[in-house]
Structures are given as C-alpha cells and as structure tokens.
C-alpha cells in the first residue's frame, strides 16, 4: 500500500514523498493518520538531524517520517493483536514507546510517524501499551492529547513532603497552594493554565507571567479571571518585561512564596528567580527543554538546604498521563481546541516545520490527506475565495472563531485532497 509522508534526510532536509509501505506482519497494525500537531520538538529534530539523540545516523539512506502528535483510524490488525484492537478504532499514540535507544515515532522510524497518510505500527508499540484507543469528538483534539499529557505529567511529577521533616512525599501539585507558571504564554503554557483551573488538584492562587502583553491578553481572553474564580482559583496575569526583581514583585501575590513553580522557557534568569520564589517545601519544574546541552543557571542552594525546596525536570508524559489526558479531552474538562490556532495540509508541512520558531500563535494542526496552506483559524472568516471557505465561516462563528469538531468534519469532507 502506498503512503504519502514528510521525511527527514538530513539537517533541515525535508521532503514530501509517495512511497510503498512494506507488507504488514502478523504482529503489526496498519493505520490511517488523519491529523498531526506540529511541535517545536520536531523543529529541534530537523535542525539537529543526526546529532539529535532520537534521530538515527543513517537517515540519508533511510529517512524517517516526521511527526509525533497524531491521531487516526486503525485500518488493518495483525493476527497477534486482533483480541485487543479492531479495524475502525480511533487511536492516539504515546511516542515514548519504551525503546532502549530512546527512539520514538516521529523521530526514528521509516514507516511510523504523524506526517503521513498511512503508517505501520511495529509490535513494540502495542507491547508497550502505547497505542491508545480514543473516542473524542474530533481528530485534531486527539492530536493534542500528547502535548496535554506533557503538562499532566509535569503536574503529576511535582512532589511535597507529607508533613514537616517527613521523608514521605505526596506526589502532584499542592492542592490549595500557590502556583506560578513562568513564561506560560505559548500553547503548552495555555494548556497548563487550563489544567490548573480545571484539573483534580487546583491551586488557590495562580500567577501566569509573560513578557509580551498581546500574548498575555490572549491568555486572559481564553482563560478568564472570572472562570477561574468559579473554580476557586485566584488567577493573575503579570507582565514581567520591565521588572527589576521578579521574585519580589510576584511575592505580592503570595508573600510566603510559591508551592509549585513551572518554567516554560529555557531562560537562565527565569530559572534563577524561579528558585528564589519557592516557599518552604516548594517544588520547581523545569518544563521547557533547551536545545543547548550545556544550559545551566544559578540556583539558590541555601534554600535547598534550609527550606527543603525541590527540583524536577519532565520531558513528555508517560502512558498513564496520556490516559488521563484522553479522559480530560473526551469529557471536555480541558478545552484543547483553544490552542489550535492554525490548520494546514500535508503539502505545507516541510516549510512550516522549518519556520516554526518564527510563527506566532498556538498549535498548527495538519490534515494529512489534504492540500491546504497554513491558515490562521480566526482569519479564515476574512477570506472569500470560494464556496468551500464561505460555508466554513458560519461554522467557525458558531464556535467563537475556534476550530471545532464540526469545522473539522466539514473540512475533511470538502477541502482539496493531496
């Protein structure tokens, strides 16, 4: 069976190609990808190519399929897995498939990645429990399960002492505590705001910082102070651009410091003042992965010694985090659609992936069977090219100019096929 896919051959060398998939084996599963969500981690992979720890050295001869935040439908099930999976099942993928080399779909495999029309899941994926059933309203929200799981995993990885001087830890963010999301004005930060407000353990105070007022205003529009208050959370948005002492300024909202601090930008200064913000038994999570392997920052070790502060670094969510994220999206507890700001077809993936760092907005949703230029969702209404676009406008309006399951179904039926 033929597939069309975006493949990586070397540093910034991406090609959209059609090629033949190998014959599926009895311990494998063939699937159709419907959506993929572009991730900055993919940009890191294409910019580093063979130097990236998850990218094989032989991609010049054996290119890999890009994309790891994908959702689709199972087409054919090998004999080994017929008791567990059925043709027609919708799925999402946990990219951390337990490979001893750290290999993952979207980084390492020739026939398994999100920026493709059809793929083959290797036995290892199912053995590791990484192919997960998904019954959400839309495919694009299924593609946002993986990024949400990164946030869920970060919240779950936090820990605090059960009581003072105890060596027994309670996992997770501190319920009713003070939380700061630093530099949280990107799509992952937005998901963190949503989860902090609607998740099972809510802080009493939530401070969200950024350095660009426009982005903070967008966050405040999507996640309002009033909505947070209804959930028992005092939500504050703070622009730190011109602050000389961020720690001192933010302590106006929690004088004793913060129980949970998350770093959403690989910024040395932010890490340094973030550690100073921690309350007794506070926990800091370095969420944003730096490209610089020598990244370091000054850390307050006095507080580690005397104030029992903790440090955590998380990179993606595990399978349990994925399952929790599926439930959050399926039950519409977290409104993942709020971070889907752009749509595009498979034809535009190579160029868009190369320019991800310079593109504004949130998540870019790829419809792998479609030919469509990168387009901002809230700008579609400004177009009047053809009947297809004109009929899409009222659907968007009904959903507050956000992408939706209804918009997706119309798009899948009517957008040009690649």
mmCIF file of C-alpha atoms in Angstrom:
data_model
loop_
_atom_site.group_PDB
_atom_site.id
_atom_site.type_symbol
_atom_site.label_atom_id
_atom_site.label_comp_id
_atom_site.label_asym_id
_atom_site.label_seq_id
_atom_site.Cartn_x
_atom_site.Cartn_y
_atom_site.Cartn_z
ATOM 1 C CA UNK A 1 0.000 0.000 0.000
ATOM 2 C CA UNK A 2 1.269 3.446 -0.898
ATOM 3 C CA UNK A 3 1.609 6.315 1.553
ATOM 4 C CA UNK A 4 2.477 9.986 1.301
ATOM 5 C CA UNK A 5 4.726 11.299 4.039
ATOM 6 C CA UNK A 6 7.106 14.082 5.032
ATOM 7 C CA UNK A 7 10.525 12.506 5.551
ATOM 8 C CA UNK A 8 13.767 13.783 7.082
ATOM 9 C CA UNK A 9 17.005 13.144 5.147
ATOM 10 C CA UNK A 10 19.397 15.470 6.940
ATOM 11 C CA UNK A 11 19.700 18.840 8.620
ATOM 12 C CA UNK A 12 16.642 20.916 7.522
ATOM 13 C CA UNK A 13 16.205 18.500 4.613
ATOM 14 C CA UNK A 14 12.514 17.569 4.488
ATOM 15 C CA UNK A 15 10.719 16.053 1.517
ATOM 16 C CA UNK A 16 7.099 15.185 0.872
ATOM 17 C CA UNK A 17 7.154 11.875 -0.985
ATOM 18 C CA UNK A 18 4.951 8.993 -2.023
ATOM 19 C CA UNK A 19 6.340 5.505 -1.482
ATOM 20 C CA UNK A 20 5.313 1.919 -0.858
ATOM 21 C CA UNK A 21 4.859 0.611 2.680
ATOM 22 C CA UNK A 22 6.255 -2.864 3.358
ATOM 23 C CA UNK A 23 3.834 -5.734 3.757
ATOM 24 C CA UNK A 24 2.330 -5.684 7.246
ATOM 25 C CA UNK A 25 3.362 -8.542 9.524
ATOM 26 C CA UNK A 26 1.131 -10.532 11.878
ATOM 27 C CA UNK A 27 2.410 -8.638 14.927
ATOM 28 C CA UNK A 28 1.891 -5.173 13.392
ATOM 29 C CA UNK A 29 -1.006 -2.781 12.783
ATOM 30 C CA UNK A 30 -1.661 -0.590 9.739
ATOM 31 C CA UNK A 31 -3.298 2.772 10.374
ATOM 32 C CA UNK A 32 -4.513 5.881 8.635
ATOM 33 C CA UNK A 33 -3.348 9.167 10.122
ATOM 34 C CA UNK A 34 -5.952 11.915 9.977
ATOM 35 C CA UNK A 35 -4.282 14.722 11.955
ATOM 36 C CA UNK A 36 -0.887 15.625 13.344
ATOM 37 C CA UNK A 37 0.000 18.595 15.524
ATOM 38 C CA UNK A 38 3.303 20.285 14.733
ATOM 39 C CA UNK A 39 5.655 20.521 17.694
ATOM 40 C CA UNK A 40 8.789 22.551 18.396
ATOM 41 C CA UNK A 41 10.434 19.243 19.286
ATOM 42 C CA UNK A 42 10.155 18.350 15.596
ATOM 43 C CA UNK A 43 11.943 21.576 14.711
ATOM 44 C CA UNK A 44 14.740 20.594 17.107
ATOM 45 C CA UNK A 45 14.910 17.211 15.379
ATOM 46 C CA UNK A 46 15.177 18.612 11.853
ATOM 47 C CA UNK A 47 17.667 21.323 12.858
ATOM 48 C CA UNK A 48 19.943 18.821 14.630
ATOM 49 C CA UNK A 49 19.202 15.829 12.359
ATOM 50 C CA UNK A 50 21.695 13.013 13.049
ATOM 51 C CA UNK A 51 23.040 14.903 16.085
ATOM 52 C CA UNK A 52 19.654 14.545 17.791
ATOM 53 C CA UNK A 53 19.642 11.632 20.234
ATOM 54 C CA UNK A 54 16.394 10.197 18.821
ATOM 55 C CA UNK A 55 17.325 10.512 15.137
ATOM 56 C CA UNK A 56 19.268 7.591 13.567
ATOM 57 C CA UNK A 57 22.575 8.277 11.854
ATOM 58 C CA UNK A 58 21.548 6.661 8.551
ATOM 59 C CA UNK A 59 18.615 8.944 7.648
ATOM 60 C CA UNK A 60 20.414 9.952 4.430
ATOM 61 C CA UNK A 61 19.774 6.427 3.127
ATOM 62 C CA UNK A 62 16.795 5.527 5.322
ATOM 63 C CA UNK A 63 14.782 8.702 6.003
ATOM 64 C CA UNK A 64 12.333 8.836 8.902
ATOM 65 C CA UNK A 65 8.720 10.089 8.917
ATOM 66 C CA UNK A 66 8.288 13.267 10.943
ATOM 67 C CA UNK A 67 5.527 13.977 13.477
ATOM 68 C CA UNK A 68 4.678 12.502 16.876
ATOM 69 C CA UNK A 69 1.384 14.150 17.947
ATOM 70 C CA UNK A 70 -1.023 12.245 15.759
ATOM 71 C CA UNK A 71 -4.476 10.720 15.704
ATOM 72 C CA UNK A 72 -6.237 8.476 13.226
ATOM 73 C CA UNK A 73 -8.060 5.240 12.499
ATOM 74 C CA UNK A 74 -6.846 1.633 12.522
ATOM 75 C CA UNK A 75 -7.085 0.086 9.043
ATOM 76 C CA UNK A 76 -5.787 -3.458 9.493
ATOM 77 C CA UNK A 77 -4.861 -5.508 12.554
ATOM 78 C CA UNK A 78 -2.264 -8.283 12.586
ATOM 79 C CA UNK A 79 -3.323 -11.650 13.974
ATOM 80 C CA UNK A 80 -1.431 -11.133 17.251
ATOM 81 C CA UNK A 81 -3.454 -8.059 18.200
ATOM 82 C CA UNK A 82 -6.965 -8.930 16.981
ATOM 83 C CA UNK A 83 -8.073 -9.635 20.562
ATOM 84 C CA UNK A 84 -7.227 -6.062 21.600
ATOM 85 C CA UNK A 85 -7.704 -3.784 18.566
ATOM 86 C CA UNK A 86 -10.308 -3.627 15.812
ATOM 87 C CA UNK A 87 -10.402 -2.086 12.370
ATOM 88 C CA UNK A 88 -12.114 1.306 12.588
ATOM 89 C CA UNK A 89 -10.885 2.089 16.110
ATOM 90 C CA UNK A 90 -9.758 5.686 16.578
ATOM 91 C CA UNK A 91 -6.358 5.963 18.230
ATOM 92 C CA UNK A 92 -3.782 8.289 19.699
ATOM 93 C CA UNK A 93 -0.131 7.422 20.168
ATOM 94 C CA UNK A 94 2.172 7.661 23.166
ATOM 95 C CA UNK A 95 5.501 8.466 21.458
ATOM 96 C CA UNK A 96 7.583 7.130 24.352
ATOM 97 C CA UNK A 97 7.295 3.511 23.239
ATOM 98 C CA UNK A 98 9.920 2.117 25.589
ATOM 99 C CA UNK A 99 12.726 1.739 23.069
ATOM 100 C CA UNK A 100 16.072 1.164 24.784
ATOM 101 C CA UNK A 101 17.772 3.666 22.448
ATOM 102 C CA UNK A 102 15.151 6.306 23.179
ATOM 103 C CA UNK A 103 13.785 6.015 19.641
ATOM 104 C CA UNK A 104 10.248 7.285 19.080
ATOM 105 C CA UNK A 105 7.663 7.648 16.289
ATOM 106 C CA UNK A 106 8.183 10.948 14.511
ATOM 107 C CA UNK A 107 11.928 10.921 15.117
ATOM 108 C CA UNK A 108 13.296 7.485 14.402
ATOM 109 C CA UNK A 109 11.213 5.262 12.144
ATOM 110 C CA UNK A 110 10.846 4.814 8.394
ATOM 111 C CA UNK A 111 7.196 3.742 8.397
ATOM 112 C CA UNK A 112 5.832 5.249 11.601
ATOM 113 C CA UNK A 113 5.207 8.969 12.094
ATOM 114 C CA UNK A 114 2.418 11.540 12.134
ATOM 115 C CA UNK A 115 3.061 13.489 8.949
ATOM 116 C CA UNK A 116 1.859 10.686 6.704
ATOM 117 C CA UNK A 117 -1.359 9.360 5.224
ATOM 118 C CA UNK A 118 -0.809 5.706 6.169
ATOM 119 C CA UNK A 119 1.685 4.070 8.530
ATOM 120 C CA UNK A 120 2.571 0.757 10.150
ATOM 121 C CA UNK A 121 2.842 0.397 13.926
ATOM 122 C CA UNK A 122 5.585 -2.018 14.957
ATOM 123 C CA UNK A 123 4.960 -4.722 17.536
ATOM 124 C CA UNK A 124 6.924 -2.749 20.136
ATOM 125 C CA UNK A 125 4.276 -0.003 20.208
ATOM 126 C CA UNK A 126 1.492 -2.385 21.196
ATOM 127 C CA UNK A 127 3.709 -4.400 23.540
ATOM 128 C CA UNK A 128 4.485 -1.203 25.441
ATOM 129 C CA UNK A 129 0.802 -0.200 25.606
ATOM 130 C CA UNK A 130 1.496 2.948 23.585
ATOM 131 C CA UNK A 131 -1.327 2.594 21.048
ATOM 132 C CA UNK A 132 -4.321 4.005 22.904
ATOM 133 C CA UNK A 133 -7.993 3.998 21.962
ATOM 134 C CA UNK A 134 -9.595 7.417 21.682
ATOM 135 C CA UNK A 135 -13.279 8.305 21.397
ATOM 136 C CA UNK A 136 -13.165 12.080 21.310
ATOM 137 C CA UNK A 137 -15.388 14.302 19.199
ATOM 138 C CA UNK A 138 -12.595 15.269 16.801
ATOM 139 C CA UNK A 139 -9.310 14.006 15.433
ATOM 140 C CA UNK A 140 -7.480 17.294 15.964
ATOM 141 C CA UNK A 141 -8.142 17.199 19.713
ATOM 142 C CA UNK A 142 -6.760 13.670 19.650
ATOM 143 C CA UNK A 143 -3.540 15.157 18.265
ATOM 144 C CA UNK A 144 -3.475 17.464 21.285
ATOM 145 C CA UNK A 145 -3.598 14.588 23.773
ATOM 146 C CA UNK A 146 0.194 14.193 23.634
ATOM 147 C CA UNK A 147 1.018 17.853 24.383
ATOM 148 C CA UNK A 148 -1.607 17.881 27.136
ATOM 149 C CA UNK A 149 -0.018 14.743 28.594
ATOM 150 C CA UNK A 150 3.270 16.641 28.885
ATOM 151 C CA UNK A 151 1.515 19.175 31.117
ATOM 152 C CA UNK A 152 -0.366 16.491 33.054
ATOM 153 C CA UNK A 153 2.910 14.622 33.543
ATOM 154 C CA UNK A 154 4.629 17.758 34.812
ATOM 155 C CA UNK A 155 1.852 18.392 37.339
ATOM 156 C CA UNK A 156 1.908 14.734 38.428
ATOM 157 C CA UNK A 157 5.713 14.739 38.823
ATOM 158 C CA UNK A 158 5.672 17.563 41.382
ATOM 159 C CA UNK A 159 6.105 16.438 44.978
ATOM 160 C CA UNK A 160 5.868 17.795 48.517
ATOM 161 C CA UNK A 161 6.524 16.433 51.993
ATOM 162 C CA UNK A 162 3.583 14.697 53.657
ATOM 163 C CA UNK A 163 4.432 16.658 56.801
ATOM 164 C CA UNK A 164 7.355 18.758 58.019
ATOM 165 C CA UNK A 165 10.610 16.817 58.305
ATOM 166 C CA UNK A 166 8.998 13.785 56.684
ATOM 167 C CA UNK A 167 10.786 11.725 54.057
ATOM 168 C CA UNK A 168 7.435 10.563 52.734
ATOM 169 C CA UNK A 169 6.389 12.558 49.680
ATOM 170 C CA UNK A 170 2.955 13.362 48.307
ATOM 171 C CA UNK A 171 3.034 13.361 44.511
ATOM 172 C CA UNK A 172 1.433 16.095 42.452
ATOM 173 C CA UNK A 173 0.957 19.834 42.778
ATOM 174 C CA UNK A 174 -0.130 21.169 46.155
ATOM 175 C CA UNK A 175 -3.896 21.413 46.333
ATOM 176 C CA UNK A 176 -4.968 24.845 47.578
ATOM 177 C CA UNK A 177 -1.413 26.140 47.317
ATOM 178 C CA UNK A 178 0.193 28.971 45.354
ATOM 179 C CA UNK A 179 1.303 28.179 41.790
ATOM 180 C CA UNK A 180 3.321 30.220 39.298
ATOM 181 C CA UNK A 181 3.513 29.445 35.576
ATOM 182 C CA UNK A 182 6.511 31.448 34.335
ATOM 183 C CA UNK A 183 6.739 32.310 30.648
ATOM 184 C CA UNK A 184 3.474 30.462 30.063
ATOM 185 C CA UNK A 185 2.154 32.345 27.024
ATOM 186 C CA UNK A 186 2.707 29.624 24.427
ATOM 187 C CA UNK A 187 0.409 26.674 23.655
ATOM 188 C CA UNK A 188 1.893 24.484 26.395
ATOM 189 C CA UNK A 189 1.535 27.279 28.911
ATOM 190 C CA UNK A 190 -2.084 27.749 27.839
ATOM 191 C CA UNK A 191 -2.774 24.050 28.432
ATOM 192 C CA UNK A 192 -1.165 24.401 31.870
ATOM 193 C CA UNK A 193 -3.484 27.304 32.735
ATOM 194 C CA UNK A 194 -6.482 25.248 31.633
ATOM 195 C CA UNK A 195 -5.374 22.190 33.619
ATOM 196 C CA UNK A 196 -4.528 24.220 36.717
ATOM 197 C CA UNK A 197 -8.030 25.720 36.703
ATOM 198 C CA UNK A 198 -9.969 22.546 35.842
ATOM 199 C CA UNK A 199 -7.741 19.683 36.982
ATOM 200 C CA UNK A 200 -8.220 17.466 40.043
ATOM 201 C CA UNK A 201 -5.808 19.483 42.235
ATOM 202 C CA UNK A 202 -6.365 23.226 41.966
ATOM 203 C CA UNK A 203 -4.189 25.945 43.479
ATOM 204 C CA UNK A 204 -5.847 28.752 45.433
ATOM 205 C CA UNK A 205 -3.583 31.306 43.715
ATOM 206 C CA UNK A 206 -2.362 31.006 40.119
ATOM 207 C CA UNK A 207 0.103 33.571 38.724
ATOM 208 C CA UNK A 208 0.826 33.448 34.991
ATOM 209 C CA UNK A 209 3.708 35.503 33.614
ATOM 210 C CA UNK A 210 4.885 36.582 30.189
ATOM 211 C CA UNK A 211 6.850 39.369 28.550
ATOM 212 C CA UNK A 212 4.519 40.158 25.645
ATOM 213 C CA UNK A 213 1.291 41.906 26.555
ATOM 214 C CA UNK A 214 -0.506 40.717 23.440
ATOM 215 C CA UNK A 215 0.078 37.082 24.410
ATOM 216 C CA UNK A 216 -0.997 37.725 27.990
ATOM 217 C CA UNK A 217 -4.156 39.407 26.713
ATOM 218 C CA UNK A 218 -4.906 36.355 24.574
ATOM 219 C CA UNK A 219 -4.435 34.077 27.573
ATOM 220 C CA UNK A 220 -6.730 36.268 29.650
ATOM 221 C CA UNK A 221 -9.355 36.124 26.897
ATOM 222 C CA UNK A 222 -9.244 32.335 26.626
ATOM 223 C CA UNK A 223 -8.923 31.633 30.354
ATOM 224 C CA UNK A 224 -10.721 34.397 32.179
ATOM 225 C CA UNK A 225 -10.245 35.523 35.753
ATOM 226 C CA UNK A 226 -13.997 35.036 36.245
ATOM 227 C CA UNK A 227 -13.901 31.438 35.006
ATOM 228 C CA UNK A 228 -11.000 30.668 37.354
ATOM 229 C CA UNK A 229 -12.830 32.264 40.282
ATOM 230 C CA UNK A 230 -15.790 29.937 39.679
ATOM 231 C CA UNK A 231 -13.340 27.063 40.167
ATOM 232 C CA UNK A 232 -11.997 28.567 43.396
ATOM 233 C CA UNK A 233 -8.769 29.873 41.844
ATOM 234 C CA UNK A 234 -7.496 33.452 42.088
ATOM 235 C CA UNK A 235 -5.920 33.951 38.651
ATOM 236 C CA UNK A 236 -3.484 36.800 37.963
ATOM 237 C CA UNK A 237 -1.702 37.663 34.712
ATOM 238 C CA UNK A 238 1.580 39.573 35.096
ATOM 239 C CA UNK A 239 3.871 41.161 32.503
ATOM 240 C CA UNK A 240 7.446 40.806 33.809
ATOM 241 C CA UNK A 241 9.212 42.583 30.934
ATOM 242 C CA UNK A 242 10.213 45.710 32.877
ATOM 243 C CA UNK A 243 10.522 44.218 36.356
ATOM 244 C CA UNK A 244 13.887 44.563 38.055
ATOM 245 C CA UNK A 245 13.142 41.991 40.763
ATOM 246 C CA UNK A 246 10.544 39.479 39.563
ATOM 247 C CA UNK A 247 10.721 37.415 42.746
ATOM 248 C CA UNK A 248 9.916 40.424 44.951
ATOM 249 C CA UNK A 249 7.114 41.613 42.675
ATOM 250 C CA UNK A 250 5.403 38.228 42.399
ATOM 251 C CA UNK A 251 5.523 37.704 46.152
ATOM 252 C CA UNK A 252 2.865 40.400 46.342
ATOM 253 C CA UNK A 253 0.502 37.592 45.347
ATOM 254 C CA UNK A 254 1.936 35.036 47.789
ATOM 255 C CA UNK A 255 4.156 36.543 50.446
ATOM 256 C CA UNK A 256 5.428 33.193 51.732
ATOM 257 C CA UNK A 257 6.421 32.131 48.207
ATOM 258 C CA UNK A 258 5.023 29.569 45.793
ATOM 259 C CA UNK A 259 4.432 25.870 46.341
ATOM 260 C CA UNK A 260 4.705 24.998 42.654
ATOM 261 C CA UNK A 261 6.725 26.915 40.063
ATOM 262 C CA UNK A 262 6.873 25.857 36.406
ATOM 263 C CA UNK A 263 9.466 27.185 33.940
ATOM 264 C CA UNK A 264 8.034 27.338 30.400
ATOM 265 C CA UNK A 265 11.010 28.992 28.685
ATOM 266 C CA UNK A 266 14.679 27.882 28.696
ATOM 267 C CA UNK A 267 15.818 31.173 30.200
ATOM 268 C CA UNK A 268 18.639 31.263 32.740
ATOM 269 C CA UNK A 269 17.381 34.379 34.515
ATOM 270 C CA UNK A 270 13.906 32.863 34.834
ATOM 271 C CA UNK A 271 15.311 29.696 36.399
ATOM 272 C CA UNK A 272 17.298 31.756 38.901
ATOM 273 C CA UNK A 273 14.431 33.926 40.113
ATOM 274 C CA UNK A 274 12.072 30.963 39.896
ATOM 275 C CA UNK A 275 14.121 29.099 42.514
ATOM 276 C CA UNK A 276 14.008 32.142 44.797
ATOM 277 C CA UNK A 277 10.220 32.235 44.542
ATOM 278 C CA UNK A 278 9.771 28.823 46.143
ATOM 279 C CA UNK A 279 8.063 28.574 49.524
ATOM 280 C CA UNK A 280 9.188 26.095 52.174
ATOM 281 C CA UNK A 281 8.800 22.609 50.636
ATOM 282 C CA UNK A 282 8.172 24.262 47.255
ATOM 283 C CA UNK A 283 8.858 22.375 44.031
ATOM 284 C CA UNK A 284 10.197 23.838 40.768
ATOM 285 C CA UNK A 285 9.615 22.068 37.459
ATOM 286 C CA UNK A 286 11.938 22.888 34.558
ATOM 287 C CA UNK A 287 9.400 22.129 31.830
ATOM 288 C CA UNK A 288 10.913 23.694 28.724
ATOM 289 C CA UNK A 289 13.658 21.593 27.158
ATOM 290 C CA UNK A 290 16.677 23.640 25.996
ATOM 291 C CA UNK A 291 18.483 22.973 22.720
ATOM 292 C CA UNK A 292 21.791 23.891 24.391
ATOM 293 C CA UNK A 293 23.222 20.762 26.026
ATOM 294 C CA UNK A 294 25.306 22.971 28.337
ATOM 295 C CA UNK A 295 22.343 25.040 29.572
ATOM 296 C CA UNK A 296 22.779 25.968 33.229
ATOM 297 C CA UNK A 297 21.666 28.631 35.680
ATOM 298 C CA UNK A 298 22.426 29.920 39.178
ATOM 299 C CA UNK A 299 20.350 28.060 41.757
ATOM 300 C CA UNK A 300 19.730 29.014 45.386
ATOM 301 C CA UNK A 301 21.240 26.068 47.274
ATOM 302 C CA UNK A 302 20.736 27.811 50.615
ATOM 303 C CA UNK A 303 17.002 27.266 50.176
ATOM 304 C CA UNK A 304 17.527 23.661 49.109
ATOM 305 C CA UNK A 305 19.326 23.106 52.414
ATOM 306 C CA UNK A 306 17.197 25.167 54.801
ATOM 307 C CA UNK A 307 13.804 25.465 53.088
ATOM 308 C CA UNK A 308 13.579 21.926 51.679
ATOM 309 C CA UNK A 309 12.937 23.118 48.138
ATOM 310 C CA UNK A 310 12.750 20.515 45.362
ATOM 311 C CA UNK A 311 13.594 20.418 41.670
ATOM 312 C CA UNK A 312 12.032 18.336 38.900
ATOM 313 C CA UNK A 313 12.553 18.160 35.147
ATOM 314 C CA UNK A 314 9.969 16.434 32.982
ATOM 315 C CA UNK A 315 10.157 15.573 29.301
ATOM 316 C CA UNK A 316 6.818 14.396 27.997
ATOM 317 C CA UNK A 317 4.144 12.408 29.782
ATOM 318 C CA UNK A 318 4.015 8.685 30.403
ATOM 319 C CA UNK A 319 1.240 6.350 29.315
ATOM 320 C CA UNK A 320 -0.845 6.970 32.448
ATOM 321 C CA UNK A 321 -0.579 10.714 31.802
ATOM 322 C CA UNK A 322 -1.785 10.049 28.243
ATOM 323 C CA UNK A 323 -4.781 8.100 29.516
ATOM 324 C CA UNK A 324 -5.644 10.895 31.930
ATOM 325 C CA UNK A 325 -5.331 13.418 29.098
ATOM 326 C CA UNK A 326 -7.624 11.359 26.863
ATOM 327 C CA UNK A 327 -10.283 11.473 29.574
ATOM 328 C CA UNK A 328 -9.824 15.212 30.076
ATOM 329 C CA UNK A 329 -10.362 15.853 26.351
ATOM 330 C CA UNK A 330 -13.096 13.278 25.784
ATOM 331 C CA UNK A 331 -15.064 14.672 28.737
ATOM 332 C CA UNK A 332 -14.342 18.280 27.650
ATOM 333 C CA UNK A 333 -12.833 19.176 31.022
ATOM 334 C CA UNK A 334 -9.827 20.752 29.298
ATOM 335 C CA UNK A 335 -10.784 22.731 26.183
ATOM 336 C CA UNK A 336 -7.840 21.752 23.984
ATOM 337 C CA UNK A 337 -9.410 23.435 20.940
ATOM 338 C CA UNK A 338 -8.415 26.807 22.402
ATOM 339 C CA UNK A 339 -4.762 26.228 21.481
ATOM 340 C CA UNK A 340 -5.406 25.107 17.873
ATOM 341 C CA UNK A 341 -4.719 28.403 16.087
ATOM 342 C CA UNK A 342 -3.713 27.202 12.598
ATOM 343 C CA UNK A 343 -4.627 24.467 10.127
ATOM 344 C CA UNK A 344 -2.716 23.211 7.095
ATOM 345 C CA UNK A 345 -2.421 20.317 4.690
ATOM 346 C CA UNK A 346 0.397 17.801 4.376
ATOM 347 C CA UNK A 347 1.796 19.726 1.407
ATOM 348 C CA UNK A 348 2.738 22.691 3.602
ATOM 349 C CA UNK A 349 4.377 20.702 6.424
ATOM 350 C CA UNK A 350 8.029 20.889 5.220
ATOM 351 C CA UNK A 351 8.173 24.685 5.017
ATOM 352 C CA UNK A 352 6.011 25.324 8.074
ATOM 353 C CA UNK A 353 8.098 22.985 10.242
ATOM 354 C CA UNK A 354 11.275 24.782 9.173
ATOM 355 C CA UNK A 355 9.821 28.137 10.220
ATOM 356 C CA UNK A 356 8.055 27.107 13.451
ATOM 357 C CA UNK A 357 10.207 29.305 15.749
ATOM 358 C CA UNK A 358 9.201 32.445 13.859
ATOM 359 C CA UNK A 359 5.493 31.649 13.651
ATOM 360 C CA UNK A 360 3.155 33.097 16.229
ATOM 361 C CA UNK A 361 0.037 31.539 17.679
ATOM 362 C CA UNK A 362 -0.564 28.118 19.162
ATOM 363 C CA UNK A 363 -0.736 24.636 17.712
ATOM 364 C CA UNK A 364 -0.645 24.037 13.955
ATOM 365 C CA UNK A 365 -2.969 21.157 13.013
ATOM 366 C CA UNK A 366 -2.034 19.128 9.942
ATOM 367 C CA UNK A 367 -4.712 17.328 7.949
ATOM 368 C CA UNK A 368 -2.569 14.687 6.325
ATOM 369 C CA UNK A 369 -4.901 13.839 3.440
ATOM 370 C CA UNK A 370 -5.458 17.463 2.450
ATOM 371 C CA UNK A 371 -3.742 20.130 0.398
ATOM 372 C CA UNK A 372 -4.142 23.450 2.194
ATOM 373 C CA UNK A 373 -1.839 26.391 3.017
ATOM 374 C CA UNK A 374 -1.073 27.306 6.612
ATOM 375 C CA UNK A 375 -4.034 29.433 7.702
ATOM 376 C CA UNK A 376 -4.944 31.073 10.996
ATOM 377 C CA UNK A 377 -8.284 29.763 12.176
ATOM 378 C CA UNK A 378 -9.620 33.167 13.203
ATOM 379 C CA UNK A 379 -8.550 34.620 9.828
ATOM 380 C CA UNK A 380 -10.471 32.109 7.722
ATOM 381 C CA UNK A 381 -13.537 34.314 8.079
ATOM 382 C CA UNK A 382 -11.663 37.114 6.272
ATOM 383 C CA UNK A 383 -11.312 35.011 3.141
ATOM 384 C CA UNK A 384 -13.898 34.829 0.381
ATOM 385 C CA UNK A 385 -12.063 32.713 -2.173
ATOM 386 C CA UNK A 386 -14.673 30.101 -2.883
ATOM 387 C CA UNK A 387 -17.814 28.316 -1.760
ATOM 388 C CA UNK A 388 -15.821 25.959 0.462
ATOM 389 C CA UNK A 389 -14.423 28.824 2.546
ATOM 390 C CA UNK A 390 -17.700 30.728 2.571
ATOM 391 C CA UNK A 391 -19.559 27.735 4.017
ATOM 392 C CA UNK A 392 -16.867 27.238 6.661
ATOM 393 C CA UNK A 393 -17.272 30.762 8.067
ATOM 394 C CA UNK A 394 -20.621 30.308 9.867
ATOM 395 C CA UNK A 395 -19.366 27.072 11.440
ATOM 396 C CA UNK A 396 -16.414 28.924 12.923
ATOM 397 C CA UNK A 397 -18.662 31.731 14.115
ATOM 398 C CA UNK A 398 -20.890 29.268 15.968
ATOM 399 C CA UNK A 399 -17.841 28.158 17.937
ATOM 400 C CA UNK A 400 -16.462 31.605 18.764
ATOM 401 C CA UNK A 401 -13.954 31.520 15.872
ATOM 402 C CA UNK A 402 -12.295 28.458 17.402
ATOM 403 C CA UNK A 403 -11.609 25.254 15.483
ATOM 404 C CA UNK A 404 -14.107 22.553 16.381
ATOM 405 C CA UNK A 405 -15.283 19.042 15.630
ATOM 406 C CA UNK A 406 -17.977 20.482 13.386
ATOM 407 C CA UNK A 407 -15.437 22.577 11.454
ATOM 408 C CA UNK A 408 -13.156 19.563 11.140
ATOM 409 C CA UNK A 409 -15.895 17.322 9.732
ATOM 410 C CA UNK A 410 -16.761 19.944 7.129
ATOM 411 C CA UNK A 411 -13.074 20.418 6.292
ATOM 412 C CA UNK A 412 -12.470 16.679 5.887
ATOM 413 C CA UNK A 413 -15.405 16.379 3.511
ATOM 414 C CA UNK A 414 -14.682 19.436 1.381
ATOM 415 C CA UNK A 415 -11.008 20.521 1.496
ATOM 416 C CA UNK A 416 -8.832 19.631 -1.518
ATOM 417 C CA UNK A 417 -7.266 16.181 -1.411
ATOM 418 C CA UNK A 418 -3.478 15.980 -1.628
#
